[in-house]
mmCIF file with all atom_site columns, C-alpha atoms in Angstrom:
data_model
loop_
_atom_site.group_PDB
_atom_site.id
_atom_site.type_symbol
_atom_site.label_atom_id
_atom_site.label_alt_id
_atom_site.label_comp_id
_atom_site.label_asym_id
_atom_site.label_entity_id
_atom_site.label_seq_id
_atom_site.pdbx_PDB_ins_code
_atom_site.Cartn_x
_atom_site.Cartn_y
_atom_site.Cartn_z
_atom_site.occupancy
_atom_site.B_iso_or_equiv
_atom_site.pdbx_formal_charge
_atom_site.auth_seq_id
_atom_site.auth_comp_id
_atom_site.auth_asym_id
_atom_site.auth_atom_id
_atom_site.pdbx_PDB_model_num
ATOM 1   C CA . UNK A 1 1   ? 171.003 39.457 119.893 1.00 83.00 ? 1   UNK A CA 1
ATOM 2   C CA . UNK A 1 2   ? 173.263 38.229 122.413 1.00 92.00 ? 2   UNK A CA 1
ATOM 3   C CA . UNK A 1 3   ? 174.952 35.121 121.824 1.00 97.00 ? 3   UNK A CA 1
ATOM 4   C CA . UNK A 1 4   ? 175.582 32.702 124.777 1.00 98.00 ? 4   UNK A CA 1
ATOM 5   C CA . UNK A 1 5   ? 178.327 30.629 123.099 1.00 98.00 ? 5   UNK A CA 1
ATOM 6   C CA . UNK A 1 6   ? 179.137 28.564 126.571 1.00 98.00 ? 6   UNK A CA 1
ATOM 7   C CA . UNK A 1 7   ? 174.918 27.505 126.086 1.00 98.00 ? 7   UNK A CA 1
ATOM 8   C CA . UNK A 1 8   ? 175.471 27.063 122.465 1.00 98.00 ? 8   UNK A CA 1
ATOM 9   C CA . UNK A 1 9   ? 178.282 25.022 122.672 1.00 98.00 ? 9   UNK A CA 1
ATOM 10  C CA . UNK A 1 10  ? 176.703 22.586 125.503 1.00 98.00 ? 10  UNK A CA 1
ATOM 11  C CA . UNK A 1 11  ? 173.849 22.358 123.066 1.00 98.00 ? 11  UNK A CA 1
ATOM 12  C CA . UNK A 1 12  ? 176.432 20.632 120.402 1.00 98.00 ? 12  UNK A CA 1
ATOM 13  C CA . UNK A 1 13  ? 177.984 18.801 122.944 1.00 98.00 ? 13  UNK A CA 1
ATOM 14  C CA . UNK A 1 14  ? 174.429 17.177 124.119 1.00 98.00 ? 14  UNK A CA 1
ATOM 15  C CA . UNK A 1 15  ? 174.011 16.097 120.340 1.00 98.00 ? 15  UNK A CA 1
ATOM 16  C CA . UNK A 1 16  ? 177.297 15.137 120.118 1.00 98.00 ? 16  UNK A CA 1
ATOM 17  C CA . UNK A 1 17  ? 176.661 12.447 122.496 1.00 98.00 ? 17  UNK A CA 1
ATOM 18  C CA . UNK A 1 18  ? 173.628 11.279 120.401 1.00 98.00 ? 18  UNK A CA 1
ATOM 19  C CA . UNK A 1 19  ? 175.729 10.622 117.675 1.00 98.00 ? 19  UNK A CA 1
ATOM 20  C CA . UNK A 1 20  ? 175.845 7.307  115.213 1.00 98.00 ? 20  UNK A CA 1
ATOM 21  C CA . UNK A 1 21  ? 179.064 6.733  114.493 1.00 98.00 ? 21  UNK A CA 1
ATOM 22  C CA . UNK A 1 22  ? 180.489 3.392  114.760 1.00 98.00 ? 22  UNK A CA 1
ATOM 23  C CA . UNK A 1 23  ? 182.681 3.459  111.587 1.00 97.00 ? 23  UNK A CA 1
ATOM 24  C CA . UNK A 1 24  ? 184.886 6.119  112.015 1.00 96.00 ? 24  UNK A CA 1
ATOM 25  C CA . UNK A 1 25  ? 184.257 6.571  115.784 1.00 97.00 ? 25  UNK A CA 1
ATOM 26  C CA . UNK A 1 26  ? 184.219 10.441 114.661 1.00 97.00 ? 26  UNK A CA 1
ATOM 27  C CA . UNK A 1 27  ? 180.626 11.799 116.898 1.00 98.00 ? 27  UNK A CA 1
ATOM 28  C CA . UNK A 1 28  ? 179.825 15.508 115.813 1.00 98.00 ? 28  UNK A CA 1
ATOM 29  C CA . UNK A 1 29  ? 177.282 17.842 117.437 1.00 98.00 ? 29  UNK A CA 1
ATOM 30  C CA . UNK A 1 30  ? 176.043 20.857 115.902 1.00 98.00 ? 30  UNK A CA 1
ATOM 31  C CA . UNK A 1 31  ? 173.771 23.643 117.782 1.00 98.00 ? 31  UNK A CA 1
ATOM 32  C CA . UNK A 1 32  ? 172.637 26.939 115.956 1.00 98.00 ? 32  UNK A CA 1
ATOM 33  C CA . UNK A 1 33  ? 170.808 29.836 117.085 1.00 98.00 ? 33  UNK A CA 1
ATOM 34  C CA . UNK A 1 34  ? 167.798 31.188 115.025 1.00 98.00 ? 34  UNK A CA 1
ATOM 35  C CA . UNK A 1 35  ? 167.040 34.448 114.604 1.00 98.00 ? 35  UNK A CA 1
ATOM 36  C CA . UNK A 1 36  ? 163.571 33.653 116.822 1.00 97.00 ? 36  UNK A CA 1
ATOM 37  C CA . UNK A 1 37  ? 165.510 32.595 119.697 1.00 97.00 ? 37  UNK A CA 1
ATOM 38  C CA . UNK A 1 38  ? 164.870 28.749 118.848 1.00 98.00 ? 38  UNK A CA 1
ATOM 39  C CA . UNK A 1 39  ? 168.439 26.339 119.409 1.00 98.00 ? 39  UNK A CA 1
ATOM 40  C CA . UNK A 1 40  ? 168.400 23.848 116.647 1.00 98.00 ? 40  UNK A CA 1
ATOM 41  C CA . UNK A 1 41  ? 170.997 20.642 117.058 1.00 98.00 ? 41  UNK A CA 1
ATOM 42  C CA . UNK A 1 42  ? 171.814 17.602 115.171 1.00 98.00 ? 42  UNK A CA 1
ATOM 43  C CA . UNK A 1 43  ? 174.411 14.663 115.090 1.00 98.00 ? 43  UNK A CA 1
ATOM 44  C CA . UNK A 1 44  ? 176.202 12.923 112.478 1.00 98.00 ? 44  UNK A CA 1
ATOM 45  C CA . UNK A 1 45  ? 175.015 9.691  111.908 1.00 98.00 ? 45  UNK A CA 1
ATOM 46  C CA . UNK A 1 46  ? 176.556 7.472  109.293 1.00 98.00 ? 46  UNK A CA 1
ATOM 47  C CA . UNK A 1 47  ? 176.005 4.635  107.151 1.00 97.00 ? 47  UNK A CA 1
ATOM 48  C CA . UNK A 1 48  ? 177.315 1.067  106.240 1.00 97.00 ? 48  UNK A CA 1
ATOM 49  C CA . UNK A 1 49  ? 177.667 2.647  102.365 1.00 95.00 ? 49  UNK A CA 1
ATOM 50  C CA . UNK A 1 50  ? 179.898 5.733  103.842 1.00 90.00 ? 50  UNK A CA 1
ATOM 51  C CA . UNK A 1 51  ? 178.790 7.948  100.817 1.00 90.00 ? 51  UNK A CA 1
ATOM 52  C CA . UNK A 1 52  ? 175.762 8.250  102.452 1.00 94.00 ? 52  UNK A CA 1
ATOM 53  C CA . UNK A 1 53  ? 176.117 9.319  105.571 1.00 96.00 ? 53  UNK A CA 1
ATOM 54  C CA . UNK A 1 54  ? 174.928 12.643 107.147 1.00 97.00 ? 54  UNK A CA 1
ATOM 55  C CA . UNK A 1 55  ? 177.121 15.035 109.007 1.00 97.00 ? 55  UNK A CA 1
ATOM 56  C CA . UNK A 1 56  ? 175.503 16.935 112.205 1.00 98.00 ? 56  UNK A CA 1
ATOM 57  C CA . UNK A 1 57  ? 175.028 20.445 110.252 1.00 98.00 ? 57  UNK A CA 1
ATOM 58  C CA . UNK A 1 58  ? 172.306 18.253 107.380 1.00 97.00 ? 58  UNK A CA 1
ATOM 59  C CA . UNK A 1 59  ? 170.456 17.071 110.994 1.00 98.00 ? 59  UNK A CA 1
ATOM 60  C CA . UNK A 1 60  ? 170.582 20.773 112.467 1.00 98.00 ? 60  UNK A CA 1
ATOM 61  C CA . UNK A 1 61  ? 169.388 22.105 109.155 1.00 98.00 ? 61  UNK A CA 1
ATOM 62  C CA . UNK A 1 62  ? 166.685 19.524 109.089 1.00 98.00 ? 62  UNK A CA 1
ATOM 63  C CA . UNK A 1 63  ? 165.907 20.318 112.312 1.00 98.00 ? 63  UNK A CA 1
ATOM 64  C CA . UNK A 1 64  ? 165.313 24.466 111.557 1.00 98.00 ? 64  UNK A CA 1
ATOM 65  C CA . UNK A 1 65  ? 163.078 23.945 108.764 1.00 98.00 ? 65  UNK A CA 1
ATOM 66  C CA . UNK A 1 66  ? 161.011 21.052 110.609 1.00 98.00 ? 66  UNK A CA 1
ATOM 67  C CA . UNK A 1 67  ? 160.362 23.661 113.363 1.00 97.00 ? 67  UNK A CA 1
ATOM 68  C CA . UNK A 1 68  ? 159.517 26.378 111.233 1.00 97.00 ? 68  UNK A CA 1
ATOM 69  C CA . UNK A 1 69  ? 162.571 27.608 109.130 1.00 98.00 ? 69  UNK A CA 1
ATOM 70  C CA . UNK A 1 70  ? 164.136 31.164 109.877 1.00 98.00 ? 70  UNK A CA 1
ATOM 71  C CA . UNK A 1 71  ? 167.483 32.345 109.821 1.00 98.00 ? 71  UNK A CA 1
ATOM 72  C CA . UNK A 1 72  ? 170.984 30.661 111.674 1.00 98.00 ? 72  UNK A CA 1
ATOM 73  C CA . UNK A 1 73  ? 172.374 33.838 113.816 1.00 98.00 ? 73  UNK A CA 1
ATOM 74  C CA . UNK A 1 74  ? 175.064 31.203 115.993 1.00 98.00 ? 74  UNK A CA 1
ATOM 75  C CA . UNK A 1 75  ? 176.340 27.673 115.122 1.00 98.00 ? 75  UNK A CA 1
ATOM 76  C CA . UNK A 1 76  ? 178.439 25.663 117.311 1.00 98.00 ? 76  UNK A CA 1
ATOM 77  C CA . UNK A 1 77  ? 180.404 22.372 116.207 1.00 98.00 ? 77  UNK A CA 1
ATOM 78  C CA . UNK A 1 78  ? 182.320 19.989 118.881 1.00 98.00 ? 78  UNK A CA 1
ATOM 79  C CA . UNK A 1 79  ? 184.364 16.666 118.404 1.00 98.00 ? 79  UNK A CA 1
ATOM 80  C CA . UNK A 1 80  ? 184.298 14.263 120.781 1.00 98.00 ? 80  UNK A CA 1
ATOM 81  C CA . UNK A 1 81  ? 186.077 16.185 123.426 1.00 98.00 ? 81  UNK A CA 1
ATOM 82  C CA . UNK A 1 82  ? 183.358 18.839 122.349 1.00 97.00 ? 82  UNK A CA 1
ATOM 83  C CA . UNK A 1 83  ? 186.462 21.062 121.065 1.00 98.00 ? 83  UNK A CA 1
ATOM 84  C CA . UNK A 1 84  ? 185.252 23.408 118.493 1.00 98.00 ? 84  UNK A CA 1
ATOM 85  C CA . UNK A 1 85  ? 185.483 21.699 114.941 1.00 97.00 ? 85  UNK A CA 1
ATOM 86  C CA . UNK A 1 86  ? 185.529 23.206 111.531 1.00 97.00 ? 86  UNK A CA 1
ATOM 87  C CA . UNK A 1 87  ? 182.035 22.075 109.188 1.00 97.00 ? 87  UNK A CA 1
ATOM 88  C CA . UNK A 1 88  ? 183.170 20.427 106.104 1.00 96.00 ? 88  UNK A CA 1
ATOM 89  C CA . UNK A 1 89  ? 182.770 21.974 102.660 1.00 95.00 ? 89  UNK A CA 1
ATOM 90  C CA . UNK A 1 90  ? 179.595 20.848 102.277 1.00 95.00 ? 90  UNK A CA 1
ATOM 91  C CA . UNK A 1 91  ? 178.396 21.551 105.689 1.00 97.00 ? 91  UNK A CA 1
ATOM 92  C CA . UNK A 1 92  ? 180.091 25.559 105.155 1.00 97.00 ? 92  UNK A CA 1
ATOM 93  C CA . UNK A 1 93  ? 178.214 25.294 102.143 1.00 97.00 ? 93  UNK A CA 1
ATOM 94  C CA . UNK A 1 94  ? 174.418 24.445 104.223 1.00 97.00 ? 94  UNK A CA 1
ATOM 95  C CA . UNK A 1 95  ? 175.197 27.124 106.977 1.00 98.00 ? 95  UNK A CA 1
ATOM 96  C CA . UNK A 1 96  ? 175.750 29.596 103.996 1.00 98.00 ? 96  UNK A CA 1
ATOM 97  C CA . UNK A 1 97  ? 172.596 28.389 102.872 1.00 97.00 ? 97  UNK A CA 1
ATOM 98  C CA . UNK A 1 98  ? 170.549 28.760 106.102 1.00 98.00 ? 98  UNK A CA 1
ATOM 99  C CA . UNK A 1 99  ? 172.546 31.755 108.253 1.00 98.00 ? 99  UNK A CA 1
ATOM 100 C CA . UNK A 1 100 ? 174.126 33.844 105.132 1.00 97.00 ? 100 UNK A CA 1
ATOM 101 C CA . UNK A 1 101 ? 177.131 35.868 105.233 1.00 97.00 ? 101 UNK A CA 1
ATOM 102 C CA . UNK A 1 102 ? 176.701 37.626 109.118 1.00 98.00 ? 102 UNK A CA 1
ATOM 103 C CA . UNK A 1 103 ? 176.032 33.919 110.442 1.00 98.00 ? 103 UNK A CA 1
ATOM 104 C CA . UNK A 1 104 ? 178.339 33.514 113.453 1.00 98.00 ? 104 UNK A CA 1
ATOM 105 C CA . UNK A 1 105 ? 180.606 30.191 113.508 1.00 98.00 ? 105 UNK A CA 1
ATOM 106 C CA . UNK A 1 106 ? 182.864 29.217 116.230 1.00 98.00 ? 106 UNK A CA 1
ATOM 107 C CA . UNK A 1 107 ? 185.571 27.919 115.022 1.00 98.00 ? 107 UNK A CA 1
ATOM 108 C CA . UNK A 1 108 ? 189.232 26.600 116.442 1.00 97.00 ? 108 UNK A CA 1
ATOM 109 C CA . UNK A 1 109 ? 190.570 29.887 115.984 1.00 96.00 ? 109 UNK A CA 1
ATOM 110 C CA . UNK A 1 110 ? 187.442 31.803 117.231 1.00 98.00 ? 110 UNK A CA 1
ATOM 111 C CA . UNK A 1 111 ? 184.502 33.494 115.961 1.00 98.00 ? 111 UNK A CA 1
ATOM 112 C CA . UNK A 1 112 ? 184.123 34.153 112.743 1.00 98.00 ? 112 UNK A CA 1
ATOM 113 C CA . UNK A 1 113 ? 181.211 35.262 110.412 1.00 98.00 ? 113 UNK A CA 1
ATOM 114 C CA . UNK A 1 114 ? 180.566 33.066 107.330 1.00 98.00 ? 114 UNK A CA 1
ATOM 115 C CA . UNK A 1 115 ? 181.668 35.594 104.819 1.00 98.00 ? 115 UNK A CA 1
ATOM 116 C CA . UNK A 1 116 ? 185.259 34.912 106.096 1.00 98.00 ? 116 UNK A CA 1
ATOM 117 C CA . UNK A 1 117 ? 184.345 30.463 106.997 1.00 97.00 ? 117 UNK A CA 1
ATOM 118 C CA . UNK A 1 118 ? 183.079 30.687 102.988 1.00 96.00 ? 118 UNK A CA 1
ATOM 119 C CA . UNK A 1 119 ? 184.903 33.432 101.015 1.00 95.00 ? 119 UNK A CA 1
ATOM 120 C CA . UNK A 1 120 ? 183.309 33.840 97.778  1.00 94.00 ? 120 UNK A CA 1
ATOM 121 C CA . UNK A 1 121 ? 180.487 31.838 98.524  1.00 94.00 ? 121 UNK A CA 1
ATOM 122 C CA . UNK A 1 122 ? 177.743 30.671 95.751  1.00 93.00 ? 122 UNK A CA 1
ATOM 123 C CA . UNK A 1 123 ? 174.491 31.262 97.019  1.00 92.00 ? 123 UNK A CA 1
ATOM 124 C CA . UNK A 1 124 ? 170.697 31.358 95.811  1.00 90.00 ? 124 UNK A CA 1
ATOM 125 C CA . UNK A 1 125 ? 171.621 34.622 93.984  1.00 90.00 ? 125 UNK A CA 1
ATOM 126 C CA . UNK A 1 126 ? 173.962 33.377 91.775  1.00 92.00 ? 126 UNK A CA 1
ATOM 127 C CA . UNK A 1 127 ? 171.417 31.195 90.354  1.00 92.00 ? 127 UNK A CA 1
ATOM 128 C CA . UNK A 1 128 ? 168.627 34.197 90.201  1.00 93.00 ? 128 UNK A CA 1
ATOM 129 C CA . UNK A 1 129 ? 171.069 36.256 88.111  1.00 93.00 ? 129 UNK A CA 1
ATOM 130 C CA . UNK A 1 130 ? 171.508 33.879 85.536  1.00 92.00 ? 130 UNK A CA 1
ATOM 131 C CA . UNK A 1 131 ? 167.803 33.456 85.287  1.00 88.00 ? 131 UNK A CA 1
ATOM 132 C CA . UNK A 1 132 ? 167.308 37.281 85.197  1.00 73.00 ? 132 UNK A CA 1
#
């Protein structure tokens, strides 16, 4: 699959600019390519109690398995300036989740698959070998 990052990356920047954030005045946009040629996006949008807020990766996730699950192949993150932005833990921790190890991430310092964005991840199968 060929991976238009430029498209991608205008993706996050269109949900970027969708964004709630009046507390920290931080808007994130996330766009990911499924392995069925869908684009998924989301926003950050965040919360009076800050604890609960969401970042854009838990919209973009939402989004995928609203419109019929599959795998992330491509996922683009932009600030405000829509520079490339590294996910948080938790948000490398959902693209794990949904993409796996050869899931694509552009980062500041380039492409990069999650294996390297999540060394040593802990994934589904960690829990399946403990239930045997």
């Amino acid at each position: 699959m060929i991976i238009d990052w430029e498209s991608l990356t205008a993706k996050a920047v269109e949900a970027m600019r969708t964004a709630y954030a009046p507390y920290s005045q931080f808007p994130v946009g996330v766009a990911g390519l499924v392995d069925d040629g869908r684009i998924v996006t989301g926003c950050n949008v965040e919360n009076a109690s800050y604890g609960v807020g969401l970042c854009a990766e838990c919209g973009m996730v939402s989004s995928l398995i609203a419109t019929g699950g599959g795998r992330l192949v491509a996922v683009s993150c932009v600030d405000a300036r829509g520079m490339s932005l590294m996910p948080c833990g938790r948000c490398r921790q959902l693209l794990w989740e949904h993409g796996g190890a050869d899931c694509l991430l552009l980062t500041p310092e380039g492409v990069l698959p999650m294996s390297q964005v999540l060394p040593q991840a802990f994934g589904g199968e960690d829990l399946a070998a403990v239930r045997g």
